PDB file of C-alpha atoms in Angstrom:
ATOM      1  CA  UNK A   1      33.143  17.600  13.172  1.00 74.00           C
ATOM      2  CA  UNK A   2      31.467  18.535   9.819  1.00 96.00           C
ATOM      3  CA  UNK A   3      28.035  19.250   9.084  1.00 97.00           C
ATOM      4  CA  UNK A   4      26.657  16.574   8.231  1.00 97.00           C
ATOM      5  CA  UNK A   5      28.145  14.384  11.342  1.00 98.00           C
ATOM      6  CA  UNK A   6      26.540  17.431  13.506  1.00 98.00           C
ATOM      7  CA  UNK A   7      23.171  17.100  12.332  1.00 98.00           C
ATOM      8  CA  UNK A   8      23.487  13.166  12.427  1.00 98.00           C
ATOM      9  CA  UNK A   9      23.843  13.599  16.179  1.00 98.00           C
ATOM     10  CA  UNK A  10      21.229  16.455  16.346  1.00 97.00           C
ATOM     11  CA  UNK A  11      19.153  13.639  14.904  1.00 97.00           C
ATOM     12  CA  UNK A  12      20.188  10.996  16.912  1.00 96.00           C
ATOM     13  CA  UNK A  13      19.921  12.745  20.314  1.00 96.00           C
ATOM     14  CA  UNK A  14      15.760  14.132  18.960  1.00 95.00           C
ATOM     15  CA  UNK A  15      14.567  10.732  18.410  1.00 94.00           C
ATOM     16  CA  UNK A  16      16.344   8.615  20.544  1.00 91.00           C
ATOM     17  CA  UNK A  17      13.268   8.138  23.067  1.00 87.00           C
ATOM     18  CA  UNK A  18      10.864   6.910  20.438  1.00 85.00           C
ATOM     19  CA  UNK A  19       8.836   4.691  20.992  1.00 84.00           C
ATOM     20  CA  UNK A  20       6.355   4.846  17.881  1.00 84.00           C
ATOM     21  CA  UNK A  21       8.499   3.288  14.746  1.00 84.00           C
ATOM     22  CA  UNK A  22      10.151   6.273  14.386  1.00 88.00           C
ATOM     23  CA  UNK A  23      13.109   6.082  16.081  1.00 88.00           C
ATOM     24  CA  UNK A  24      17.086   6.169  15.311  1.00 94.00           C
ATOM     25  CA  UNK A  25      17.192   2.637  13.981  1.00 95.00           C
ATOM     26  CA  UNK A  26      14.537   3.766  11.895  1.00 95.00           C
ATOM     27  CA  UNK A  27      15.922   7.086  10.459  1.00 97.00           C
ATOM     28  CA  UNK A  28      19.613   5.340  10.138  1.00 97.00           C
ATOM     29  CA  UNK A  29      17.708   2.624   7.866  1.00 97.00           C
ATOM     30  CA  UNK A  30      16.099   5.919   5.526  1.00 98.00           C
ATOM     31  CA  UNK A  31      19.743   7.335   5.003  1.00 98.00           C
ATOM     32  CA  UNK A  32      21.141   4.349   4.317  1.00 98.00           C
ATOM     33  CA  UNK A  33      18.277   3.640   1.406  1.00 98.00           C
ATOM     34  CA  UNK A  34      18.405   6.897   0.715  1.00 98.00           C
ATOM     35  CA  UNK A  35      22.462   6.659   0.004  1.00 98.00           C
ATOM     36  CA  UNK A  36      21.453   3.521  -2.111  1.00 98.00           C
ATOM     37  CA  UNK A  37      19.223   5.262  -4.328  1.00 98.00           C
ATOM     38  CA  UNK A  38      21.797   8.557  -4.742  1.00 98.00           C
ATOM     39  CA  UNK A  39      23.953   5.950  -5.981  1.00 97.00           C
ATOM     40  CA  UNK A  40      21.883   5.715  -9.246  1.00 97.00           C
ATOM     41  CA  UNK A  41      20.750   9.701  -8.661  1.00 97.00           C
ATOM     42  CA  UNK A  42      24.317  11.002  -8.921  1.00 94.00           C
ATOM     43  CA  UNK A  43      22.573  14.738 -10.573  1.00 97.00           C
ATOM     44  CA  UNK A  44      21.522  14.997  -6.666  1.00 98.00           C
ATOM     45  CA  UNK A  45      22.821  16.858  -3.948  1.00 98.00           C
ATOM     46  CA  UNK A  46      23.931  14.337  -1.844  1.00 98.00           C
ATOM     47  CA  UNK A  47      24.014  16.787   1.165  1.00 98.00           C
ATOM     48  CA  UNK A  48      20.652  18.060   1.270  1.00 98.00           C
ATOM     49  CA  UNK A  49      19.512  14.459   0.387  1.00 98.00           C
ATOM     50  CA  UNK A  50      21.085  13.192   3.276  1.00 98.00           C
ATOM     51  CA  UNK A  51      20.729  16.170   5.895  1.00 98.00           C
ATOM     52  CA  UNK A  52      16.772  15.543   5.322  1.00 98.00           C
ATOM     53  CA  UNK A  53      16.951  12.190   5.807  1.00 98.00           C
ATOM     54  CA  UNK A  54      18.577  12.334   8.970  1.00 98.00           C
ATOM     55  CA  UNK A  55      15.478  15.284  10.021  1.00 98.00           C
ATOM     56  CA  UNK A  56      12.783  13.476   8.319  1.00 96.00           C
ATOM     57  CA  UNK A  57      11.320  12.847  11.946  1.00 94.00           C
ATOM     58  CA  UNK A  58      12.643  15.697  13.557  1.00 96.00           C
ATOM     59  CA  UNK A  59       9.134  17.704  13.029  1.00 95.00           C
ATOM     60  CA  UNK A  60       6.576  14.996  12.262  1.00 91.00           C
ATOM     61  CA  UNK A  61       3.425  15.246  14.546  1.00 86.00           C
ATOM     62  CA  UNK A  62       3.623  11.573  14.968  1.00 84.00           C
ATOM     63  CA  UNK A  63       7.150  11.920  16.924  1.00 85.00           C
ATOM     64  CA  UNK A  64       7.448  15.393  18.652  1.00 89.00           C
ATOM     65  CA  UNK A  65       4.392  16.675  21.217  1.00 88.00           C
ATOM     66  CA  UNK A  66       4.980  20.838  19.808  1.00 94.00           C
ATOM     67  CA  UNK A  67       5.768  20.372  16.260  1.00 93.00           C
ATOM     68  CA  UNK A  68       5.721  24.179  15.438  1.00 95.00           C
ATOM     69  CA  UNK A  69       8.774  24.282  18.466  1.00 97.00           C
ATOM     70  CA  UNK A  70      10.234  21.220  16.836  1.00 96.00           C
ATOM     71  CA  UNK A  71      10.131  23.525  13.605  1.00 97.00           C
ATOM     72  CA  UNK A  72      12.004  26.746  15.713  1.00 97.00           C
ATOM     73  CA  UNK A  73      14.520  24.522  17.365  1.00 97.00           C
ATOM     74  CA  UNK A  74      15.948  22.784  14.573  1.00 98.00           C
ATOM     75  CA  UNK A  75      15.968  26.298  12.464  1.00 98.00           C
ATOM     76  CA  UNK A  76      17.794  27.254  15.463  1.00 98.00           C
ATOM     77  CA  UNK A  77      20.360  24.563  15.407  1.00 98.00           C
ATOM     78  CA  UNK A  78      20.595  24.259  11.246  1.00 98.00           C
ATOM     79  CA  UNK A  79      21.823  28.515  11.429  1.00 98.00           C
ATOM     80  CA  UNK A  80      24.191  27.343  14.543  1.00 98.00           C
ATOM     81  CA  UNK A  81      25.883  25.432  12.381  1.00 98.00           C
ATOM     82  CA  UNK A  82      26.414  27.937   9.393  1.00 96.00           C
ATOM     83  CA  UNK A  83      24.045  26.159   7.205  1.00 98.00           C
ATOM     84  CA  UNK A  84      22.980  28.898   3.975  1.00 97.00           C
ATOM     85  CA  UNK A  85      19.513  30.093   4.433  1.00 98.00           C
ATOM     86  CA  UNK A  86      18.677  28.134   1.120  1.00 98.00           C
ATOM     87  CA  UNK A  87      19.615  25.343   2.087  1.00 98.00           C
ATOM     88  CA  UNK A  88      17.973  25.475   5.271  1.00 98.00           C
ATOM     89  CA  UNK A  89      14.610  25.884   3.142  1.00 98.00           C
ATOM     90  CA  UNK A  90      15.481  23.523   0.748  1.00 98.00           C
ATOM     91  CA  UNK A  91      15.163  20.983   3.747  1.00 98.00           C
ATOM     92  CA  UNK A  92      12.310  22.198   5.595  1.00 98.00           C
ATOM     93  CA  UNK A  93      10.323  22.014   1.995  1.00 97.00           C
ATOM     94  CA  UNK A  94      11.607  18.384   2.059  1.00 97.00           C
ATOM     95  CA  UNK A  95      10.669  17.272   5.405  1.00 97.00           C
ATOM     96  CA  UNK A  96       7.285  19.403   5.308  1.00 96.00           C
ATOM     97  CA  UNK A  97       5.908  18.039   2.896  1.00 94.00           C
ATOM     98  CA  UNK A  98       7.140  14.338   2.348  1.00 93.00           C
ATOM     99  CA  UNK A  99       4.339  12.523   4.375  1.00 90.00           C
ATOM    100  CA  UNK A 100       1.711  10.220   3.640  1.00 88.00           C
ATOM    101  CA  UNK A 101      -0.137  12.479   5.133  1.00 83.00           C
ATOM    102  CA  UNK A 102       0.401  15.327   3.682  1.00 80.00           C
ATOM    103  CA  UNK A 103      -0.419  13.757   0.646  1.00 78.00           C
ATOM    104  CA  UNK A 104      -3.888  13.153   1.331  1.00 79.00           C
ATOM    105  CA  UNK A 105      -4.588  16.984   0.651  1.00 73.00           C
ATOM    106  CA  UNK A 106      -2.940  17.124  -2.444  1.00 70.00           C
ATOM    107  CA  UNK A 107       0.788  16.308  -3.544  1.00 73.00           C
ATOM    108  CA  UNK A 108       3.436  18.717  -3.390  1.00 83.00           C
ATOM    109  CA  UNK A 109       5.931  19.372  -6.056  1.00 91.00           C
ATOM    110  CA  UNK A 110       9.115  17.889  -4.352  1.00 96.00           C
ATOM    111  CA  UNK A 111      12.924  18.632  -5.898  1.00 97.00           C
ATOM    112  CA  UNK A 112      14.695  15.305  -6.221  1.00 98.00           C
ATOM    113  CA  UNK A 113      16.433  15.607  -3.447  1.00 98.00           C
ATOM    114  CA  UNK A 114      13.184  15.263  -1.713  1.00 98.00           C
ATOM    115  CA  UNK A 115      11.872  12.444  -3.699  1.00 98.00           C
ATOM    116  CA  UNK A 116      14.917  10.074  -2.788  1.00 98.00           C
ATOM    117  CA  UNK A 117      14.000  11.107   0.952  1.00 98.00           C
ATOM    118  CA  UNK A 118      10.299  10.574   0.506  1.00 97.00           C
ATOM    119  CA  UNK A 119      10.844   7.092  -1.504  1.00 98.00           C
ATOM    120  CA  UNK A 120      13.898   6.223   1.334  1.00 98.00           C
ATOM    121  CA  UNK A 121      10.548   6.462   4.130  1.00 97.00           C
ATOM    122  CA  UNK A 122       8.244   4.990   2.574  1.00 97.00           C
ATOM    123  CA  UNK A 123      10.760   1.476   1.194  1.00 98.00           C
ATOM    124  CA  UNK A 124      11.317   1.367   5.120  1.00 96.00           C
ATOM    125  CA  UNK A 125       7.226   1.509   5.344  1.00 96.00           C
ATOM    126  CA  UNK A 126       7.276  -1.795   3.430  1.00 98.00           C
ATOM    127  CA  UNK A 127       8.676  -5.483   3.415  1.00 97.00           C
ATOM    128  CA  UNK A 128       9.851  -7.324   6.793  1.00 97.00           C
ATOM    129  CA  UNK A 129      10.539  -4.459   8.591  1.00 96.00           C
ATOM    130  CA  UNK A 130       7.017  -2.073   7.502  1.00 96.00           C
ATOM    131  CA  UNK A 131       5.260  -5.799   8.800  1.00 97.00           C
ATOM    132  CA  UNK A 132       6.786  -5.088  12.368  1.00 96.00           C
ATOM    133  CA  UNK A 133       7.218  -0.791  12.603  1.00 94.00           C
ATOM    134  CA  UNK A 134       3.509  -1.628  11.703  1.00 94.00           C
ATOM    135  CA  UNK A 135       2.692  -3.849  14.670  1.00 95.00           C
ATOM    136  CA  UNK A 136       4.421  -1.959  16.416  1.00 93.00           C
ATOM    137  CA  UNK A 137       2.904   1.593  15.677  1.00 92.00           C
ATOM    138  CA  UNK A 138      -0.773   0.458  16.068  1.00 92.00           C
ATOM    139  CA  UNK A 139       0.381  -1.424  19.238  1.00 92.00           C
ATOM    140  CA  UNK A 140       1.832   2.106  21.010  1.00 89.00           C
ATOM    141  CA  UNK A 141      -1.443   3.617  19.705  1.00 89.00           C
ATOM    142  CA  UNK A 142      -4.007   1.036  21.017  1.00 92.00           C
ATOM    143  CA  UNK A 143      -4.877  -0.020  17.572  1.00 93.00           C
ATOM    144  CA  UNK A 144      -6.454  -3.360  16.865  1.00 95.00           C
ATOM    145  CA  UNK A 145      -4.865  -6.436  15.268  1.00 97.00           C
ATOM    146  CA  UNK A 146      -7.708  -6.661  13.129  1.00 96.00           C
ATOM    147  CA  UNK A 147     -11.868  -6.702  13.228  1.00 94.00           C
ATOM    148  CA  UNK A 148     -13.032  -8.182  10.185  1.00 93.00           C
ATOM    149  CA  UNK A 149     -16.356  -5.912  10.620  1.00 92.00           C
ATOM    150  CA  UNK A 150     -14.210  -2.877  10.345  1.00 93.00           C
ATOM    151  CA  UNK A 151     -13.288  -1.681   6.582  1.00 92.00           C
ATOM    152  CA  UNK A 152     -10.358  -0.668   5.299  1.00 93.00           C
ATOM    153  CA  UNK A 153     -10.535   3.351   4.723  1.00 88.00           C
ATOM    154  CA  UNK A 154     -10.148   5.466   1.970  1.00 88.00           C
ATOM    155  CA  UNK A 155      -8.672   8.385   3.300  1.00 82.00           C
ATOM    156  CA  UNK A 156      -9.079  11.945   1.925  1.00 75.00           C
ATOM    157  CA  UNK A 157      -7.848  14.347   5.549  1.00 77.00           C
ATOM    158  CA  UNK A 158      -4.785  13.915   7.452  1.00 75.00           C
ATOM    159  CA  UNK A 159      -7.262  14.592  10.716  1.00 71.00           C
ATOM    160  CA  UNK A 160      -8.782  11.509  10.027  1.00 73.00           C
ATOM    161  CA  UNK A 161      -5.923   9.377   9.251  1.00 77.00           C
ATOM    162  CA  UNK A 162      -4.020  10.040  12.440  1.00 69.00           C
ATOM    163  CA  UNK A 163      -7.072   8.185  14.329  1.00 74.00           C
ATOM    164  CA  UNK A 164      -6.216   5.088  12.355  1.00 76.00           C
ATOM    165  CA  UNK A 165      -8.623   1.518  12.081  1.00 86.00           C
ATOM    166  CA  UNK A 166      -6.803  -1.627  12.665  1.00 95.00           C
ATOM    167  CA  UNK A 167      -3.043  -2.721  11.671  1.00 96.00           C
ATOM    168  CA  UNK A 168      -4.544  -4.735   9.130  1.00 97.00           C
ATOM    169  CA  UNK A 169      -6.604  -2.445   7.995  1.00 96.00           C
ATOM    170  CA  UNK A 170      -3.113   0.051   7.717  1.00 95.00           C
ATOM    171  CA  UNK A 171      -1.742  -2.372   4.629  1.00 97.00           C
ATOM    172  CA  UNK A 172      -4.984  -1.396   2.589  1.00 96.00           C
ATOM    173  CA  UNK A 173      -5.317   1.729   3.620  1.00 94.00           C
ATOM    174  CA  UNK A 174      -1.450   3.281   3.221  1.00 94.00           C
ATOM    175  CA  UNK A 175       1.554   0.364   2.851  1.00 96.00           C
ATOM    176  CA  UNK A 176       0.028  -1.583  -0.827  1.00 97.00           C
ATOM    177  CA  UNK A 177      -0.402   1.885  -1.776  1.00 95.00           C
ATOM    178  CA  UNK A 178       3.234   2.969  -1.820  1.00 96.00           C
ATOM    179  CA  UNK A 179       5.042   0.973  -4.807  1.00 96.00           C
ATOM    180  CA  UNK A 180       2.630   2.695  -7.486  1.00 96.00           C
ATOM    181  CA  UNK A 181       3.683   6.018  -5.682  1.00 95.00           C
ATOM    182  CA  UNK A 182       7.421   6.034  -5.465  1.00 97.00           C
ATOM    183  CA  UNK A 183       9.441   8.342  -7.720  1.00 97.00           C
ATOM    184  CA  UNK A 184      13.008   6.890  -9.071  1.00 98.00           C
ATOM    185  CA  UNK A 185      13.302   3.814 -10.548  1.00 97.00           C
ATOM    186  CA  UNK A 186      15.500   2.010  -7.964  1.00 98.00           C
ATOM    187  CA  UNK A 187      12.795   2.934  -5.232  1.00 98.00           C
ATOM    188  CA  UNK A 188      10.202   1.266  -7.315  1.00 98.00           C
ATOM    189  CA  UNK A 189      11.917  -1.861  -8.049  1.00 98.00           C
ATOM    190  CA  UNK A 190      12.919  -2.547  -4.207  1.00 98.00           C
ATOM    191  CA  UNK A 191       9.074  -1.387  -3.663  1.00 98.00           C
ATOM    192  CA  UNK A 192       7.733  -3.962  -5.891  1.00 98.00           C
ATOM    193  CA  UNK A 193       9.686  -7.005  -3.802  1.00 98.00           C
ATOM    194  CA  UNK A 194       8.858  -5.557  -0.631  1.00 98.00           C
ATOM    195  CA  UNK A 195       4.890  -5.742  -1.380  1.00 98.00           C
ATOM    196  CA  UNK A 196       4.601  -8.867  -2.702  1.00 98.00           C
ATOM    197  CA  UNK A 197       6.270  -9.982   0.384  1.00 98.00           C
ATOM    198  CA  UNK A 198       3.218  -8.012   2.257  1.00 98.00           C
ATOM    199  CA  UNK A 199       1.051  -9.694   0.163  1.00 97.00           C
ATOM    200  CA  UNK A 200       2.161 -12.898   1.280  1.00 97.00           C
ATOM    201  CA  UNK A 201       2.105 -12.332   4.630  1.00 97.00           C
ATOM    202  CA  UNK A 202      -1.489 -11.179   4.565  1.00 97.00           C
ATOM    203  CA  UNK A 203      -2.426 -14.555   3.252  1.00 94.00           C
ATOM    204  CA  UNK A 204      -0.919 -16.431   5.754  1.00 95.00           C
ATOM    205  CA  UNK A 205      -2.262 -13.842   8.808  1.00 96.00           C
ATOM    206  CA  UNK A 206      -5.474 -14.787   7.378  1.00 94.00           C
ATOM    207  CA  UNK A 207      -5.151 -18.475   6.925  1.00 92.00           C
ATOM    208  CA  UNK A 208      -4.434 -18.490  10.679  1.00 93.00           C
ATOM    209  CA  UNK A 209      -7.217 -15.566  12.035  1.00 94.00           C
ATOM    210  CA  UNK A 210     -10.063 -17.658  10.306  1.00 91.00           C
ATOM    211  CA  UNK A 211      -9.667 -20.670  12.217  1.00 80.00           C
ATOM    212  CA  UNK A 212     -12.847 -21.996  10.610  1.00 75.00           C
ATOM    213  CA  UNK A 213     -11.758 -23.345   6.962  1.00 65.00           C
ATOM    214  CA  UNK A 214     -15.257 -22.585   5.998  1.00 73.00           C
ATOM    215  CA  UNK A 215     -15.569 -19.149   7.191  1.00 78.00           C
ATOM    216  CA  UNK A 216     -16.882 -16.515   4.354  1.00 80.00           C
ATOM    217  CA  UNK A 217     -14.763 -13.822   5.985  1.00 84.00           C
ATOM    218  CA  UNK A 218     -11.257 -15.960   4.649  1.00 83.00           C
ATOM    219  CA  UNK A 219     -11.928 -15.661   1.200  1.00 83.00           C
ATOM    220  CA  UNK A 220     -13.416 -12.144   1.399  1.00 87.00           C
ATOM    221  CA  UNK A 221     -10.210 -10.400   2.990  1.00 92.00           C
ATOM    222  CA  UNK A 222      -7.608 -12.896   1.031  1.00 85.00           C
ATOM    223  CA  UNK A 223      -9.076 -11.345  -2.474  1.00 85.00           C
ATOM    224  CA  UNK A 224      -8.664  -7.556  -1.199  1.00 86.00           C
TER     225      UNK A 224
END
């Protein structure tokens, strides 16, 4: 078995009892878009670029209970399998310091390698399937559907961004942020279709929460 198929499993076998969004069929969707967008990145290393999106999840608070363990094991398992130190760092740089989150303190430089990862997540944050990982996130974390007294928030420290709002409020907040933040031009593109598909959606979710045709609240959220 080669490298690659080994940490595929190691992958695979770490996230297979998610229940957050942030599971297997998840991470198999980010390689896949991340293989997409190599395909018009050939200067890339397509190993690196696809080892880290396999581990993208491997270490993320929002997955593992211990993520400084997390960190050690998969060190651990990367040397097991003869992996060179640098590469080993080239992907923990990658998958430290990817996030949303993280980028709420200030961006990191990423290599390209770890901008194909980063704009692989963050496609899979958006369109048909970011509607429902969504829903489905804020629904494993006890979030809201939505409260129209509750604003969307402009978020400045991971801390305060793990507590979330409302899944609504999550679109304003993060997902319509994404497109102008992607780095190659294939991720924007695909980024740009998946919003407007958001957008849409919104519209709709609030033609049917205002039940009242009249109600100020309708027009108020449909122009955010």
């Amino acid at each position: 078995m080669d490298k690659l198929s080994k940490i595929a499993n190691y992958s695979m076998e770490q996230l297979s009892l998610d229940r957050s969004g942030h599971g297997v069929d998840h991470t198999k969707r980010v390689v896949e878009l991340a293989r997409q967008i190599l395909e018009t990145e050939p200067q890339a290393d397509s190993f690196i670029t696809i080892a880290s999106a396999y581990l993208h999840d491997t270490i993320d608070d929002k997955v593992v209970e211990d993520e400084e363990q997390a960190k050690t094991h998969l060190k651990g398992f990367l040397t097991s399998i003869e992996l060179a130190e640098s590469e080993i760092q080239h992907i923990f740089h990658i998958i430290e310091n990817m996030s949303f989150s993280k980028g709420l303190s200030g961006q990191v430089d990423l290599s390209l390698e770890g901008k194909i990862v980063q704009d692989a997540d963050r496609l899979e944050a958006l369109g048909a399937i970011g509607i429902l990982r969504t829903a489905y996130y804020g629904g494993f974390h006890g979030h809201p559907i939505f409260d129209s007294t509750i604003q969307p928030i402009n978020y400045t420290k991971k801390q305060d961004y793990r507590k979330g709002s409302t899944v609504i409020n999550h679109f304003y907040e993060k997902l319509l942020l994404l497109s102008d933040q992607m780095n190659t031009r294939y991720a924007k593109q695909e980024a740009k279709r998946r919003e407007a598909f958001m957008r849409d959606f919104l519209k709709e979710f609030y033609e049917e929460w205002f039940v009242e045709v009249d109600s100020p609240d309708r027009q108020t959220w449909r122009d955010r």
